[in-house]
Amino acid sequence: MAELNKEKFQTVGKDLAQSQSISRPSITYWKDAWRRLKENKVAMVAMVVLILLAIMAFAGPAMRPFDYKTGDILDFNQKPGSLHWFGTDDIGRDLWVRVWRGARLSLFIGLTVAIANIVLGILYGGVSGYIGGRTDLIMMRICEILGSIPYLIRVIMIMVILGSGVGTVILAMTVAGWVGTARMIRGQVLQLKEMEFVMAAKTLGADTSRIILKHLVPNTMGILIVNLTFRIPSAIFGEAFLGYIGMGVEPPEPSLGILSQKGTNMILIEPYQLASPAIVISLLMLAFTMLGEGLRDALDPRLRK
Amino acid sequence: MGRYVLKRFGLMIITVWVIATLTFFLMHAIPGDPLSTDRGMPPEVRKNIEAKYHLDKPLMIQYAYYIKDLLHGDLGLSLKYKTRTVNSMLMNGLPASAKVGLLGMLIGVSVGIFLGIIAALNNKGFLDYLVIFIAILGMSVPSFVFASVYQYFIGVKLLWLPVAGWEGPKYLILPVASMATFYIASYARYMKTSMIEVMGSDYVVTAKSKGLSHTAVIIKHVLRNASVPIITFIGPSLATSIVGSFVIESIFGVPGIGKFFVDSVKQYDYTMILGTTLFTSILVVLGYFISDMLYGVVDPRIRLDK
């Protein structure tokens, strides 16, 4: 091995000006996340599919001159064709109009329930985590007990009392569904409360509202958005399930669950009646799930390299 | 360990009590009473029936009777079929539900775990993407959709298997397959995620660097540790699968609890709905309890932190 001596080394020197300069443009968390999401082809496809589905859900029913609740009884069980693009059901209602109207309802229910769940979850979990101590213990025990009743059973119990309808479906799923979100938020708050940057902010004299708004909320936003995108498909599924077992929204309002249920009854004779609602609901659920996965990868700071 | 078991057990009892109490008061919050559907009932008969079922007593007394009945395992009577009890209906439905549910779950869990292992060993490879695609498809497509797809293509188009009914082993295949699809999807994902996590951990790196063969590392270190979280999922899955699937049973005409639950929903048979709800919840809570216990046995770390 060659001998090492002083002559072989030389000082590189340090350039104070250079060490202070920023070599790359600084990008915000959201820009970074968006860049990462754009690279994820699956998530982008899911997003495009979702946008298309959303456009169809709003524009679809208006594209055909048919009504969703009354059909031409002479036109019953028509196979898909140039007049009825998705065919007609057993009393002659146009399925194109009904399926897209159902999709719109699913999107509406999915979004409302997801947002309501998150708001309740933030309130409950935030209070529980922020106050801590005995309050936290009791509030979390309540969560644990409620959480051990299966979600759909919680929904059904509430639906039994409230009766069917769009409002009651939303209410039942909101009341039944916040537990998971509350637990998650509480975990986040507990974790963030002890973080160095919160301590630093406190030391610098920031008041509670500033800490919550400037430090705690932005740091949970990513996880909240991911949670939102996963809550939406589960709410859409919940509604479809309720509609399917006959507890969902009131007829003649079409929902994807009710349409699928009617389709299943006709599967031996007119399978196309199941095909359209089933494909639309599957696409909706798939697209939301894929987008959610993409968002989780893009927003979750733990995956950063 | 003893304290841990006791604590979990206590929590389970409280949970069941809360569910039972909620169920009871929910049942009484429903407008109308169980007898109001019979218009032509003479008042004397009505009085007798009310006395028989303690409906003439104050709510709290009724609640006491209800809890007493529950402790004896009695879930009450059907509203629609005056001669049937919720218990007898549940017991009639249980064998069919359990057969389809347990078979579907066992097959689904084994296939799912197997696929998850393959995906993890081929991380970022073609097989991995294929498995994950199947898993996402299976998890996000509602069960009634793939049950109907199986029914249509295998039952109606190919005529290989009966479309619906309950007469022999042949009738089991389609509902079991539909049931298994969901479990395959979810367990493939759980297993893959769990494997990947373990494969990145320090002790696996150590095992590799001390010269263990790839197979030995996978079998001795990765698989054993990766199956720990899977156990927590199996308990609740077991419990829910015994009760059967509401949707799959109605589609294939399986005479199980799920189908009969859907029927009672359609007939507004409240006592049946709530009785079944209670039964299912108790099973699920029990499933969670068992899986917590198993978890404690398999992974001693869980017991250490309080």
Coordinates of C-alpha atoms in Angstrom, one line a residue:
Chain A
M1 CA 0.0 0.0 0.0
A2 CA 1.3 3.4 -0.9
E3 CA 2.5 5.6 1.9
L4 CA 0.3 8.4 3.0
N5 CA 2.0 11.7 3.8
K6 CA 1.1 15.3 4.1
E7 CA 2.2 16.2 0.6
K8 CA -0.4 14.1 -1.0
F9 CA -3.2 16.2 0.5
Q10 CA -4.2 19.7 -0.4
T11 CA -6.8 22.1 0.9
V12 CA -9.7 22.5 -1.4
G13 CA -10.6 25.7 0.4
K14 CA -14.1 26.8 1.1
D15 CA -16.1 29.3 -0.8
L16 CA -18.5 30.9 1.7
A17 CA -20.6 32.5 -0.9
Q18 CA -21.1 29.3 -2.8
S19 CA -22.0 27.3 0.3
Q20 CA -24.9 29.7 0.9
S21 CA -26.3 29.6 -2.6
I22 CA -29.3 27.4 -3.4
S23 CA -28.4 25.1 -6.2
R24 CA -32.0 24.1 -7.1
P25 CA -35.1 26.1 -7.1
S26 CA -37.1 25.4 -4.0
I27 CA -40.4 23.8 -4.5
T28 CA -43.3 23.5 -2.1
Y29 CA -44.6 20.3 -0.7
W30 CA -47.7 20.5 -3.0
K31 CA -45.6 21.1 -6.1
D32 CA -43.4 18.2 -5.2
A33 CA -46.4 16.0 -4.6
W34 CA -48.0 17.0 -7.9
R35 CA -44.8 16.3 -9.8
R36 CA -44.6 12.9 -8.2
L37 CA -48.2 12.2 -9.0
K38 CA -47.7 13.2 -12.6
E39 CA -45.0 10.5 -12.9
N40 CA -47.4 7.9 -11.7
K41 CA -49.1 6.7 -14.9
V42 CA -51.7 4.6 -13.2
A43 CA -52.9 7.4 -11.0
M44 CA -53.0 9.8 -13.9
V45 CA -55.2 7.4 -16.0
A46 CA -57.4 7.0 -12.9
M47 CA -57.7 10.7 -12.7
V48 CA -58.7 11.1 -16.3
V49 CA -61.2 8.3 -16.0
L50 CA -62.7 10.0 -12.9
I51 CA -63.0 13.3 -14.7
L52 CA -64.7 11.6 -17.7
L53 CA -67.1 9.7 -15.4
A54 CA -67.9 12.9 -13.5
I55 CA -68.6 14.8 -16.7
M56 CA -70.8 11.9 -17.9
A57 CA -72.6 11.8 -14.6
F58 CA -73.6 15.4 -15.1
A59 CA -74.0 15.6 -18.8
G60 CA -75.1 12.0 -19.5
P61 CA -78.8 12.2 -18.6
A62 CA -79.3 15.4 -20.6
M63 CA -77.8 13.8 -23.7
R64 CA -80.9 11.6 -24.3
P65 CA -84.5 12.8 -24.5
F66 CA -85.7 10.4 -21.8
D67 CA -86.9 10.8 -18.3
Y68 CA -85.4 8.8 -15.5
K69 CA -88.7 8.0 -13.7
T70 CA -91.2 7.4 -16.5
G71 CA -90.5 5.2 -19.4
D72 CA -92.4 4.0 -22.5
I73 CA -94.0 0.8 -21.3
L74 CA -94.1 -0.5 -24.8
D75 CA -90.4 -0.2 -25.0
F76 CA -89.6 -2.5 -22.1
N77 CA -86.5 -4.7 -22.0
Q78 CA -85.0 -3.2 -25.1
K79 CA -81.4 -4.3 -25.8
P80 CA -78.8 -1.5 -26.2
G81 CA -79.2 0.2 -29.6
S82 CA -79.2 3.5 -31.4
L83 CA -82.3 4.8 -29.5
H84 CA -81.5 3.5 -26.0
W85 CA -77.8 3.4 -25.7
F86 CA -77.7 1.2 -22.6
G87 CA -81.2 -0.4 -23.4
T88 CA -84.3 -0.1 -21.3
D89 CA -85.4 -1.7 -18.1
D90 CA -88.5 -3.9 -17.4
I91 CA -90.9 -1.0 -17.4
G92 CA -89.3 0.8 -20.4
R93 CA -87.1 3.4 -18.7
D94 CA -84.0 4.4 -20.5
L95 CA -80.9 2.9 -18.8
W96 CA -78.4 5.4 -20.1
V97 CA -80.3 8.2 -18.3
R98 CA -80.8 6.1 -15.2
V99 CA -77.2 4.8 -14.9
W100 CA -75.6 8.2 -15.2
R101 CA -78.1 9.7 -12.9
G102 CA -77.2 6.9 -10.5
A103 CA -73.5 7.6 -11.0
R104 CA -74.1 11.3 -10.1
L105 CA -75.9 10.2 -6.9
S106 CA -73.0 7.9 -6.1
L107 CA -70.5 10.7 -6.6
F108 CA -72.6 13.1 -4.5
I109 CA -73.1 10.6 -1.7
G110 CA -69.4 9.5 -1.8
L111 CA -68.1 13.1 -1.6
T112 CA -70.6 14.3 1.1
V113 CA -70.0 11.3 3.3
A114 CA -66.3 11.4 3.0
I115 CA -66.1 15.1 3.8
A116 CA -68.6 14.8 6.7
N117 CA -66.6 11.9 8.1
I118 CA -63.4 13.8 7.9
V119 CA -64.8 16.8 9.6
L120 CA -66.3 14.7 12.4
G121 CA -63.0 12.8 12.6
I122 CA -60.9 15.9 12.9
L123 CA -63.2 17.3 15.6
Y124 CA -63.3 14.2 17.7
G125 CA -59.7 13.0 17.0
G126 CA -58.3 16.5 17.3
V127 CA -59.9 17.1 20.7
S128 CA -59.0 13.7 22.0
G129 CA -55.4 13.9 20.9
Y130 CA -54.9 17.6 21.8
I131 CA -56.4 17.4 25.3
G132 CA -54.9 14.0 26.0
G133 CA -54.9 12.3 29.4
R134 CA -58.2 11.0 30.9
T135 CA -60.4 12.6 28.2
D136 CA -58.3 10.9 25.5
L137 CA -58.6 7.6 27.2
I138 CA -62.3 7.7 27.5
M139 CA -62.9 9.1 24.0
M140 CA -60.7 6.4 22.5
R141 CA -62.4 3.6 24.5
I142 CA -65.7 4.8 23.0
C143 CA -64.1 4.7 19.5
E144 CA -62.8 1.2 20.2
I145 CA -66.3 -0.1 21.2
L146 CA -68.0 1.5 18.3
G147 CA -65.3 0.4 15.9
S148 CA -65.7 -3.2 16.8
I149 CA -69.2 -3.2 15.3
P150 CA -68.8 -3.9 11.6
Y151 CA -69.2 -0.8 9.5
L152 CA -72.1 -2.0 7.3
I153 CA -74.0 -3.3 10.4
R154 CA -73.6 0.1 12.0
V155 CA -75.1 1.6 8.8
I156 CA -77.9 -0.8 8.7
M157 CA -78.8 -0.3 12.4
I158 CA -79.2 3.5 11.7
M159 CA -81.0 2.9 8.4
V160 CA -83.6 0.7 10.2
I161 CA -84.6 3.7 12.3
L162 CA -84.3 6.5 9.8
G163 CA -85.9 4.8 6.8
S164 CA -84.7 5.0 3.3
G165 CA -83.8 8.2 1.4
V166 CA -80.8 10.1 0.1
G167 CA -80.5 12.2 3.2
T168 CA -80.8 9.2 5.6
V169 CA -78.2 7.2 3.6
I170 CA -75.7 10.1 4.0
L171 CA -76.6 10.6 7.6
A172 CA -76.3 6.9 8.5
M173 CA -72.9 6.5 6.8
T174 CA -71.6 9.7 8.4
V175 CA -72.7 8.7 11.9
A176 CA -71.3 5.2 11.3
G177 CA -68.1 6.0 9.6
W178 CA -66.1 8.7 11.5
V179 CA -64.5 6.3 14.0
G180 CA -61.6 5.3 11.8
T181 CA -60.8 8.9 10.7
A182 CA -61.0 10.1 14.3
R183 CA -58.4 7.5 15.4
M184 CA -56.1 8.4 12.6
I185 CA -56.3 12.1 13.3
R186 CA -55.7 11.5 17.0
G187 CA -52.6 9.5 16.2
Q188 CA -51.3 12.3 13.9
V189 CA -52.0 15.0 16.5
L190 CA -50.3 13.0 19.3
Q191 CA -47.3 12.5 17.0
L192 CA -47.1 16.1 15.8
K193 CA -47.6 17.6 19.2
E194 CA -44.2 16.3 20.3
M195 CA -42.4 17.3 17.1
E196 CA -39.4 19.6 17.3
F197 CA -40.8 22.2 14.9
V198 CA -43.8 22.6 17.2
M199 CA -41.6 23.0 20.1
A200 CA -39.5 25.5 18.1
A201 CA -42.6 27.5 17.2
K202 CA -43.7 27.5 20.8
T203 CA -40.3 28.7 21.9
L204 CA -40.4 31.5 19.4
G205 CA -43.7 32.6 20.9
A206 CA -46.3 31.3 18.5
D207 CA -49.7 31.1 20.0
T208 CA -51.9 28.0 19.9
S209 CA -54.0 29.1 16.9
R210 CA -50.8 29.8 14.9
I211 CA -49.4 26.4 15.8
I212 CA -52.6 24.6 14.8
L213 CA -53.1 26.5 11.6
K214 CA -49.5 26.9 10.4
H215 CA -48.0 23.7 11.7
L216 CA -50.4 21.0 12.6
V217 CA -53.0 21.4 9.8
P218 CA -50.6 21.6 6.9
N219 CA -48.7 18.5 8.2
T220 CA -51.9 16.4 8.3
M221 CA -53.2 17.7 5.0
G222 CA -51.5 15.0 2.9
I223 CA -52.8 12.2 5.0
L224 CA -56.3 13.7 5.1
I225 CA -56.5 13.9 1.3
V226 CA -55.4 10.3 1.0
N227 CA -58.0 9.4 3.6
L228 CA -60.6 11.3 1.6
T229 CA -59.9 9.5 -1.6
F230 CA -60.2 6.1 0.1
R231 CA -63.4 7.2 2.0
I232 CA -65.2 8.1 -1.2
P233 CA -65.2 4.6 -2.8
S234 CA -66.1 3.0 0.5
A235 CA -69.1 5.3 0.7
I236 CA -70.0 4.6 -2.9
F237 CA -69.8 0.9 -2.1
G238 CA -71.9 1.5 1.1
E239 CA -74.7 3.1 -0.9
A240 CA -74.6 0.5 -3.6
F241 CA -74.7 -2.2 -0.9
L242 CA -77.7 -0.6 0.8
G243 CA -79.5 -0.1 -2.5
Y244 CA -78.7 -3.7 -3.3
I245 CA -80.3 -5.1 -0.2
G246 CA -83.2 -2.7 -0.5
M247 CA -82.4 -0.1 2.2
G248 CA -81.0 2.6 0.0
V249 CA -82.5 5.6 -1.6
E250 CA -86.2 5.7 -2.5
P251 CA -87.4 4.6 -5.9
P252 CA -87.9 5.9 -8.6
E253 CA -84.5 7.7 -7.9
P254 CA -82.0 5.4 -9.5
S255 CA -78.8 4.5 -7.7
L256 CA -76.1 2.2 -9.0
G257 CA -76.9 -0.3 -6.2
I258 CA -80.6 -0.4 -7.0
L259 CA -79.9 -0.7 -10.7
S260 CA -77.4 -3.5 -10.1
Q261 CA -79.9 -5.3 -8.0
K262 CA -82.6 -5.0 -10.6
G263 CA -80.0 -6.2 -13.2
T264 CA -79.1 -9.2 -11.1
N265 CA -82.8 -10.3 -11.1
M266 CA -82.8 -10.1 -14.9
I267 CA -79.4 -11.7 -15.4
L268 CA -80.9 -14.9 -16.9
I269 CA -82.9 -13.1 -19.6
E270 CA -81.4 -9.6 -20.0
P271 CA -77.8 -9.5 -18.8
Y272 CA -77.1 -6.1 -20.3
Q273 CA -79.3 -4.6 -17.6
L274 CA -76.7 -5.5 -15.1
A275 CA -73.7 -4.7 -17.4
S276 CA -74.0 -0.9 -17.5
P277 CA -74.5 -0.2 -13.8
A278 CA -72.0 -2.8 -12.8
I279 CA -69.3 -1.5 -15.2
V280 CA -69.9 2.1 -14.1
I281 CA -69.7 1.4 -10.4
S282 CA -66.6 -0.8 -10.9
L283 CA -64.9 1.9 -12.9
L284 CA -65.8 4.5 -10.2
M285 CA -64.5 2.4 -7.4
L286 CA -61.3 1.3 -9.3
A287 CA -60.5 4.9 -10.4
F288 CA -60.9 6.3 -6.8
T289 CA -58.8 3.5 -5.4
M290 CA -56.0 3.9 -7.9
L291 CA -56.0 7.6 -7.5
G292 CA -55.9 7.2 -3.7
E293 CA -52.9 4.9 -4.0
G294 CA -51.1 7.4 -6.3
L295 CA -51.9 10.2 -3.9
R296 CA -50.7 8.2 -0.9
D297 CA -47.4 7.6 -2.7
A298 CA -47.1 11.2 -3.7
L299 CA -48.1 12.8 -0.4
D300 CA -46.7 10.5 2.2
P301 CA -43.5 12.1 3.4
R302 CA -42.2 8.8 4.7
L303 CA -41.7 7.5 1.2
R304 CA -39.5 10.5 0.3
K305 CA -36.0 9.6 -0.7
Chain B
M1 CA -50.2 -12.2 29.8
G2 CA -53.0 -12.8 32.3
R3 CA -53.7 -9.1 32.8
Y4 CA -53.7 -8.6 29.1
V5 CA -56.2 -11.4 28.5
L6 CA -58.4 -10.1 31.3
K7 CA -58.3 -6.5 30.0
R8 CA -59.2 -7.6 26.5
F9 CA -61.9 -9.9 27.8
G10 CA -63.4 -7.1 29.9
L11 CA -63.4 -4.8 26.9
M12 CA -65.1 -7.5 24.8
I13 CA -67.9 -7.9 27.4
I14 CA -68.4 -4.1 27.6
T15 CA -68.6 -3.9 23.8
V16 CA -71.2 -6.7 23.5
W17 CA -73.2 -5.0 26.3
V18 CA -73.0 -1.6 24.5
I19 CA -74.1 -3.2 21.2
A20 CA -77.0 -5.0 22.9
T21 CA -78.1 -1.9 24.6
L22 CA -77.9 0.2 21.5
T23 CA -79.8 -2.5 19.6
F24 CA -82.6 -2.6 22.2
F25 CA -83.1 1.2 22.3
L26 CA -82.9 1.4 18.5
M27 CA -85.6 -1.2 18.3
H28 CA -87.8 0.9 20.5
A29 CA -87.0 4.1 18.6
I30 CA -88.7 2.7 15.6
P31 CA -92.2 4.2 15.2
G32 CA -95.1 1.9 15.8
D33 CA -95.0 -1.3 17.9
P34 CA -94.6 -4.9 16.9
L35 CA -98.3 -5.6 17.0
S36 CA -99.6 -2.6 15.1
T37 CA -99.5 -4.4 11.8
D38 CA -102.3 -6.7 12.9
R39 CA -105.3 -4.4 12.4
G40 CA -108.1 -6.9 13.2
M41 CA -106.6 -8.0 16.5
P42 CA -109.2 -7.9 19.3
P43 CA -108.0 -5.8 22.3
E44 CA -108.1 -8.8 24.7
V45 CA -105.8 -10.8 22.5
R46 CA -103.5 -7.9 22.1
K47 CA -103.4 -7.5 25.8
N48 CA -102.5 -11.1 26.3
I49 CA -99.8 -11.0 23.7
E50 CA -98.4 -7.8 25.2
A51 CA -98.4 -9.4 28.6
K52 CA -96.7 -12.5 27.3
Y53 CA -93.8 -10.5 25.7
H54 CA -93.7 -7.9 28.5
L55 CA -94.7 -5.2 26.1
D56 CA -97.1 -3.7 28.7
K57 CA -94.3 -3.0 31.2
P58 CA -92.1 0.2 31.4
L59 CA -89.1 0.4 29.1
M60 CA -86.5 -0.3 31.8
I61 CA -88.3 -3.5 32.9
Q62 CA -88.5 -4.5 29.2
Y63 CA -84.8 -3.8 29.0
A64 CA -84.1 -6.0 32.0
Y65 CA -86.1 -8.9 30.5
Y66 CA -84.2 -8.4 27.2
I67 CA -80.8 -8.6 28.9
K68 CA -82.0 -11.6 30.9
D69 CA -83.1 -13.3 27.6
L70 CA -79.8 -12.4 26.0
L71 CA -77.8 -13.9 28.8
H72 CA -79.8 -17.1 28.1
G73 CA -78.9 -16.8 24.5
D74 CA -82.4 -15.9 23.4
L75 CA -82.6 -13.2 20.7
G76 CA -86.4 -12.9 20.6
L77 CA -89.1 -13.5 18.1
S78 CA -89.7 -12.7 14.5
L79 CA -92.2 -9.9 13.8
K80 CA -93.4 -11.4 10.6
Y81 CA -93.5 -15.1 11.4
K82 CA -95.2 -15.3 14.8
T83 CA -94.1 -18.8 15.4
R84 CA -90.5 -18.5 14.7
T85 CA -87.7 -17.2 16.9
V86 CA -84.7 -15.3 15.7
N87 CA -82.6 -18.1 17.2
S88 CA -84.3 -20.8 15.1
M89 CA -83.9 -18.8 12.0
L90 CA -80.3 -18.2 12.7
M91 CA -79.6 -21.8 13.4
N92 CA -81.4 -22.8 10.2
G93 CA -79.3 -20.5 8.2
L94 CA -76.0 -21.0 9.9
P95 CA -74.9 -24.4 8.4
A96 CA -75.3 -23.1 4.8
S97 CA -73.7 -19.8 5.6
A98 CA -70.8 -21.3 7.4
K99 CA -70.1 -23.9 4.7
V100 CA -69.9 -21.3 1.9
G101 CA -68.3 -18.6 4.1
L102 CA -65.6 -20.8 5.7
L103 CA -64.7 -22.6 2.5
G104 CA -64.6 -19.4 0.6
M105 CA -62.5 -17.8 3.3
L106 CA -60.0 -20.7 3.6
I107 CA -59.5 -21.0 -0.1
G108 CA -59.3 -17.2 -0.5
V109 CA -56.9 -16.7 2.3
S110 CA -54.5 -19.5 1.2
V111 CA -54.5 -18.4 -2.4
G112 CA -54.2 -14.8 -1.4
I113 CA -51.2 -15.4 0.9
F114 CA -49.6 -17.5 -1.8
L115 CA -50.1 -14.8 -4.4
G116 CA -48.8 -12.2 -2.0
I117 CA -45.6 -14.1 -1.4
I118 CA -45.1 -14.5 -5.2
A119 CA -45.7 -10.8 -5.6
A120 CA -43.2 -9.8 -2.9
L121 CA -40.5 -12.2 -4.2
N122 CA -41.0 -10.6 -7.7
N123 CA -41.2 -7.1 -6.3
K124 CA -41.6 -4.6 -9.2
G125 CA -41.6 -7.5 -11.7
F126 CA -44.3 -8.6 -14.1
L127 CA -45.8 -11.2 -11.6
D128 CA -46.0 -8.5 -9.0
Y129 CA -47.9 -6.1 -11.2
L130 CA -50.2 -8.9 -12.2
V131 CA -51.0 -9.9 -8.7
I132 CA -51.5 -6.3 -7.5
F133 CA -53.7 -5.7 -10.5
I134 CA -55.9 -8.7 -9.6
A135 CA -55.9 -7.6 -6.0
I136 CA -57.0 -4.0 -6.7
L137 CA -59.7 -5.3 -9.1
G138 CA -60.9 -7.8 -6.5
M139 CA -61.0 -5.3 -3.8
S140 CA -62.7 -2.4 -5.6
V141 CA -65.2 -4.3 -7.7
P142 CA -68.3 -4.8 -5.5
S143 CA -69.0 -8.5 -4.6
F144 CA -72.4 -8.5 -6.3
V145 CA -70.7 -7.6 -9.6
F146 CA -68.2 -10.4 -9.7
A147 CA -70.8 -12.9 -8.2
S148 CA -73.1 -12.0 -11.1
V149 CA -70.2 -12.2 -13.6
Y150 CA -69.4 -15.8 -12.5
Q151 CA -73.1 -16.6 -12.5
Y152 CA -73.6 -15.3 -16.0
F153 CA -70.5 -16.7 -17.7
I154 CA -70.1 -20.0 -15.9
G155 CA -73.7 -20.7 -15.1
V156 CA -75.7 -19.2 -17.9
K157 CA -73.3 -19.1 -20.9
L158 CA -71.1 -22.2 -20.4
L159 CA -73.7 -24.2 -18.5
W160 CA -70.9 -25.8 -16.5
L161 CA -72.4 -25.2 -13.1
P162 CA -76.0 -24.6 -11.7
V163 CA -76.9 -20.9 -11.7
A164 CA -78.4 -20.9 -8.2
G165 CA -79.9 -23.2 -5.6
W166 CA -78.9 -25.5 -2.9
E167 CA -79.0 -29.2 -3.7
G168 CA -75.5 -30.6 -3.6
P169 CA -71.8 -29.9 -3.6
K170 CA -72.0 -28.6 -7.2
Y171 CA -74.1 -25.7 -6.0
L172 CA -71.3 -24.7 -3.6
I173 CA -68.7 -23.9 -6.2
L174 CA -69.9 -20.6 -7.6
P175 CA -70.8 -18.9 -4.2
V176 CA -67.5 -20.2 -2.7
A177 CA -65.6 -18.8 -5.7
S178 CA -67.3 -15.4 -5.3
M179 CA -66.6 -15.4 -1.6
A180 CA -63.0 -16.4 -2.2
T181 CA -62.4 -13.6 -4.8
F182 CA -62.6 -10.9 -2.2
Y183 CA -60.3 -12.7 0.3
I184 CA -57.8 -13.5 -2.4
A185 CA -57.6 -9.9 -3.3
S186 CA -57.3 -8.5 0.2
Y187 CA -54.9 -11.2 1.6
A188 CA -52.6 -10.9 -1.4
R189 CA -52.2 -7.2 -0.7
Y190 CA -51.7 -7.6 3.1
M191 CA -49.2 -10.4 2.6
K192 CA -47.2 -8.5 0.0
T193 CA -47.0 -5.3 2.0
S194 CA -46.1 -7.2 5.1
M195 CA -43.4 -9.2 3.3
I196 CA -41.9 -6.1 1.7
E197 CA -41.7 -4.4 5.1
V198 CA -40.0 -7.4 6.7
M199 CA -37.6 -7.8 3.8
G200 CA -36.3 -4.3 4.3
S201 CA -35.7 -4.8 8.1
D202 CA -32.3 -4.9 9.7
Y203 CA -32.5 -8.5 10.9
V204 CA -33.1 -9.7 7.4
V205 CA -30.0 -7.8 6.2
T206 CA -28.1 -9.4 9.1
A207 CA -29.3 -12.8 8.1
K208 CA -28.2 -12.2 4.5
S209 CA -24.9 -10.9 5.5
K210 CA -24.0 -13.7 7.8
G211 CA -24.3 -15.9 4.7
L212 CA -27.7 -17.6 5.0
S213 CA -29.1 -18.9 1.7
H214 CA -31.9 -16.9 0.1
T215 CA -34.4 -19.7 0.7
A216 CA -33.4 -19.9 4.4
V217 CA -33.8 -16.2 4.8
I218 CA -37.2 -16.2 3.2
I219 CA -38.5 -19.2 5.0
K220 CA -37.0 -18.7 8.5
H221 CA -37.0 -14.9 8.8
V222 CA -39.3 -13.3 6.3
L223 CA -42.3 -15.6 6.1
R224 CA -42.5 -16.1 9.9
N225 CA -42.4 -12.4 10.7
A226 CA -44.5 -11.4 7.8
S227 CA -47.4 -13.7 8.8
V228 CA -47.7 -12.0 12.2
P229 CA -49.9 -9.1 11.0
I230 CA -51.9 -11.5 8.8
I231 CA -53.1 -13.3 11.9
T232 CA -54.8 -10.2 13.1
F233 CA -56.9 -10.1 10.0
I234 CA -57.8 -13.8 10.0
G235 CA -59.8 -13.6 13.3
P236 CA -62.3 -11.0 12.2
S237 CA -62.4 -12.6 8.7
L238 CA -63.3 -15.9 10.2
A239 CA -66.1 -14.4 12.3
T240 CA -67.7 -12.5 9.4
S241 CA -67.3 -15.4 7.0
I242 CA -69.3 -17.7 9.3
V243 CA -72.3 -15.4 9.1
G244 CA -72.0 -15.4 5.3
S245 CA -72.3 -12.7 2.7
F246 CA -75.6 -10.9 2.4
V247 CA -75.2 -10.3 -1.3
I248 CA -73.6 -13.5 -2.5
E249 CA -76.2 -15.6 -0.7
S250 CA -79.1 -13.8 -2.2
I251 CA -77.6 -14.0 -5.7
F252 CA -77.0 -17.7 -5.6
G253 CA -80.0 -18.6 -3.5
V254 CA -78.0 -20.0 -0.6
P255 CA -80.4 -20.6 2.3
G256 CA -78.1 -18.9 4.8
I257 CA -78.1 -16.1 7.4
G258 CA -77.2 -13.5 4.8
K259 CA -80.1 -14.3 2.5
F260 CA -82.5 -14.4 5.3
F261 CA -81.2 -11.1 6.6
V262 CA -81.8 -9.5 3.2
D263 CA -85.3 -11.0 3.2
S264 CA -86.1 -9.6 6.7
V265 CA -84.9 -6.2 5.5
K266 CA -87.3 -6.3 2.6
Q267 CA -90.1 -7.4 4.9
Y268 CA -89.3 -4.7 7.6
D269 CA -88.9 -7.5 10.1
Y270 CA -87.2 -5.3 12.7
T271 CA -86.6 -7.9 15.4
M272 CA -85.0 -10.2 12.9
I273 CA -82.8 -7.4 11.5
L274 CA -81.6 -6.4 15.0
G275 CA -81.3 -9.9 16.2
T276 CA -79.1 -10.9 13.3
T277 CA -77.1 -7.6 13.7
L278 CA -76.5 -8.5 17.3
F279 CA -75.5 -12.0 16.5
T280 CA -73.1 -10.9 13.8
S281 CA -71.6 -8.2 15.9
I282 CA -71.0 -10.6 18.8
L283 CA -69.2 -13.0 16.4
V284 CA -67.1 -10.3 15.1
V285 CA -66.2 -9.0 18.5
L286 CA -65.3 -12.5 19.5
G287 CA -63.2 -12.8 16.3
Y288 CA -61.3 -9.7 17.3
F289 CA -60.7 -11.0 20.8
I290 CA -59.4 -14.3 19.5
S291 CA -57.1 -12.6 17.0
D292 CA -55.8 -10.3 19.7
M293 CA -55.0 -13.3 21.9
L294 CA -53.3 -15.1 19.0
Y295 CA -51.3 -12.0 18.3
G296 CA -50.1 -11.9 21.8
V297 CA -49.1 -15.6 21.6
V298 CA -47.3 -15.2 18.3
D299 CA -45.6 -11.8 18.9
P300 CA -44.4 -11.4 22.5
R301 CA -43.6 -7.7 21.8
I302 CA -47.3 -6.9 21.9
R303 CA -47.7 -8.1 25.5
L304 CA -44.7 -6.0 26.7
D305 CA -46.2 -2.6 26.0
K306 CA -48.9 -2.4 28.6

